[in-house]
Amino acid sequence: MKWLLRITVGLTISFVVTMVVVVASFIMTMFSATEIGIRKVGLFGALFFEPHEQENGSTSLEIGISNGAPIAIIFIGLLVFHVAVASVLERLKLHKKRLQQAG
């Protein structure tokens, strides 16, 4: 039961942090695209942003995810990190409790 809770919390935290990283990277990529017609990529090639000028003078945007692998690697890395840290903290709490009971 503890493992299920740990993994569920880890999935939630990893998803939220990954989305924050993706949005921040997209915003940085968007503001770095100063020239029209030049495709800018961000987050290790996962995101792209390309402004185009229309015939009537307006600007259109082409945005999206070109490669999902970096996003998946960030998510999995955060998940593994969270589960590992939670496991170590749980073992430290158990060790502390044993020491307090023995002493």
mmCIF file of C-alpha atoms in Angstrom:
data_model
loop_
_atom_site.group_PDB
_atom_site.id
_atom_site.type_symbol
_atom_site.label_atom_id
_atom_site.label_comp_id
_atom_site.label_asym_id
_atom_site.label_seq_id
_atom_site.Cartn_x
_atom_site.Cartn_y
_atom_site.Cartn_z
ATOM 1 C CA MET A 1 0.000 0.000 0.000
ATOM 2 C CA LYS A 2 2.830 2.393 0.804
ATOM 3 C CA TRP A 3 4.440 1.699 -2.577
ATOM 4 C CA LEU A 4 1.195 2.465 -4.394
ATOM 5 C CA LEU A 5 0.825 5.739 -2.510
ATOM 6 C CA ARG A 6 4.489 6.611 -3.133
ATOM 7 C CA ILE A 7 4.170 5.954 -6.853
ATOM 8 C CA THR A 8 0.861 7.846 -7.120
ATOM 9 C CA VAL A 9 2.299 10.882 -5.364
ATOM 10 C CA GLY A 10 5.443 10.568 -7.479
ATOM 11 C CA LEU A 11 3.412 10.463 -10.690
ATOM 12 C CA THR A 12 1.480 13.563 -9.658
ATOM 13 C CA ILE A 13 4.541 15.547 -8.615
ATOM 14 C CA SER A 14 6.500 14.455 -11.697
ATOM 15 C CA PHE A 15 3.649 15.431 -14.015
ATOM 16 C CA VAL A 16 3.236 18.883 -12.460
ATOM 17 C CA VAL A 17 6.973 19.642 -12.443
ATOM 18 C CA THR A 18 7.369 18.353 -16.015
ATOM 19 C CA MET A 19 4.529 20.577 -17.222
ATOM 20 C CA VAL A 20 6.050 23.588 -15.453
ATOM 21 C CA VAL A 21 9.367 22.878 -17.207
ATOM 22 C CA VAL A 22 7.617 22.456 -20.587
ATOM 23 C CA VAL A 23 5.627 25.688 -20.225
ATOM 24 C CA ALA A 24 8.667 27.667 -19.043
ATOM 25 C CA SER A 25 10.742 26.303 -21.915
ATOM 26 C CA PHE A 26 8.000 27.103 -24.404
ATOM 27 C CA ILE A 27 7.704 30.685 -23.139
ATOM 28 C CA MET A 28 11.485 31.143 -23.339
ATOM 29 C CA THR A 29 11.472 29.698 -26.869
ATOM 30 C CA MET A 30 8.573 31.923 -27.878
ATOM 31 C CA PHE A 31 10.281 35.106 -26.700
ATOM 32 C CA SER A 32 13.593 34.141 -28.299
ATOM 33 C CA ALA A 33 11.965 33.942 -31.756
ATOM 34 C CA THR A 34 12.567 37.509 -32.891
ATOM 35 C CA GLU A 35 12.742 36.888 -36.644
ATOM 36 C CA ILE A 36 9.739 35.867 -38.709
ATOM 37 C CA GLY A 37 10.156 32.619 -40.611
ATOM 38 C CA ILE A 38 12.906 31.243 -38.373
ATOM 39 C CA ARG A 39 12.010 28.050 -36.514
ATOM 40 C CA LYS A 40 13.164 28.029 -32.886
ATOM 41 C CA VAL A 41 13.384 24.817 -30.864
ATOM 42 C CA GLY A 42 13.509 24.421 -27.104
ATOM 43 C CA LEU A 43 13.783 21.805 -24.370
ATOM 44 C CA PHE A 44 16.417 19.739 -26.161
ATOM 45 C CA GLY A 45 14.495 19.798 -29.442
ATOM 46 C CA ALA A 46 11.146 18.767 -27.969
ATOM 47 C CA LEU A 47 9.263 22.021 -28.631
ATOM 48 C CA PHE A 48 9.186 24.263 -31.679
ATOM 49 C CA PHE A 49 7.890 27.757 -32.378
ATOM 50 C CA GLU A 50 7.826 29.421 -35.792
ATOM 51 C CA PRO A 51 6.126 32.737 -36.585
ATOM 52 C CA HIS A 52 4.946 33.360 -40.172
ATOM 53 C CA GLU A 53 3.845 36.604 -41.772
ATOM 54 C CA GLN A 54 0.565 36.346 -43.681
ATOM 55 C CA GLU A 55 -0.207 38.140 -46.947
ATOM 56 C CA ASN A 56 -2.483 40.623 -45.174
ATOM 57 C CA GLY A 57 0.310 41.621 -42.757
ATOM 58 C CA SER A 58 -0.834 39.626 -39.752
ATOM 59 C CA THR A 59 1.357 37.071 -38.027
ATOM 60 C CA SER A 60 0.482 33.400 -37.665
ATOM 61 C CA LEU A 61 2.211 30.989 -35.331
ATOM 62 C CA GLU A 62 3.221 27.390 -35.791
ATOM 63 C CA ILE A 63 3.833 25.736 -32.421
ATOM 64 C CA GLY A 64 4.012 22.197 -31.152
ATOM 65 C CA ILE A 65 5.935 19.214 -29.892
ATOM 66 C CA SER A 66 8.372 17.806 -32.417
ATOM 67 C CA ASN A 67 9.909 15.122 -30.197
ATOM 68 C CA GLY A 68 8.322 13.739 -27.045
ATOM 69 C CA ALA A 69 11.362 11.785 -25.872
ATOM 70 C CA PRO A 70 13.004 14.622 -23.857
ATOM 71 C CA ILE A 71 9.713 15.302 -22.088
ATOM 72 C CA ALA A 72 9.290 11.608 -21.267
ATOM 73 C CA ILE A 73 12.881 11.377 -20.007
ATOM 74 C CA ILE A 74 12.348 14.384 -17.720
ATOM 75 C CA PHE A 75 9.109 12.850 -16.392
ATOM 76 C CA ILE A 76 10.643 9.414 -15.757
ATOM 77 C CA GLY A 77 13.754 10.937 -14.185
ATOM 78 C CA LEU A 78 11.669 13.003 -11.787
ATOM 79 C CA LEU A 79 9.516 9.986 -10.933
ATOM 80 C CA VAL A 80 12.522 7.781 -10.158
ATOM 81 C CA PHE A 81 14.111 10.569 -8.103
ATOM 82 C CA HIS A 82 10.951 11.101 -6.059
ATOM 83 C CA VAL A 83 10.398 7.402 -5.355
ATOM 84 C CA ALA A 84 14.060 6.965 -4.370
ATOM 85 C CA VAL A 85 14.032 9.957 -2.020
ATOM 86 C CA ALA A 86 10.708 8.880 -0.468
ATOM 87 C CA SER A 87 12.061 5.362 0.091
ATOM 88 C CA VAL A 88 15.258 6.622 1.721
ATOM 89 C CA LEU A 89 13.301 8.979 3.977
ATOM 90 C CA GLU A 90 10.983 6.150 5.032
ATOM 91 C CA ARG A 91 13.948 3.918 5.912
ATOM 92 C CA LEU A 92 15.566 6.738 7.879
ATOM 93 C CA LYS A 93 12.346 7.245 9.851
ATOM 94 C CA LEU A 94 12.193 3.529 10.655
ATOM 95 C CA HIS A 95 15.854 3.520 11.700
ATOM 96 C CA LYS A 96 15.285 6.549 13.940
ATOM 97 C CA LYS A 97 12.273 4.872 15.541
ATOM 98 C CA ARG A 98 14.305 1.703 16.228
ATOM 99 C CA LEU A 99 17.111 3.727 17.791
ATOM 100 C CA GLN A 100 14.671 5.602 20.024
ATOM 101 C CA GLN A 101 13.041 2.363 21.163
ATOM 102 C CA ALA A 102 16.409 0.727 21.877
ATOM 103 C CA GLY A 103 17.807 3.675 23.792
#
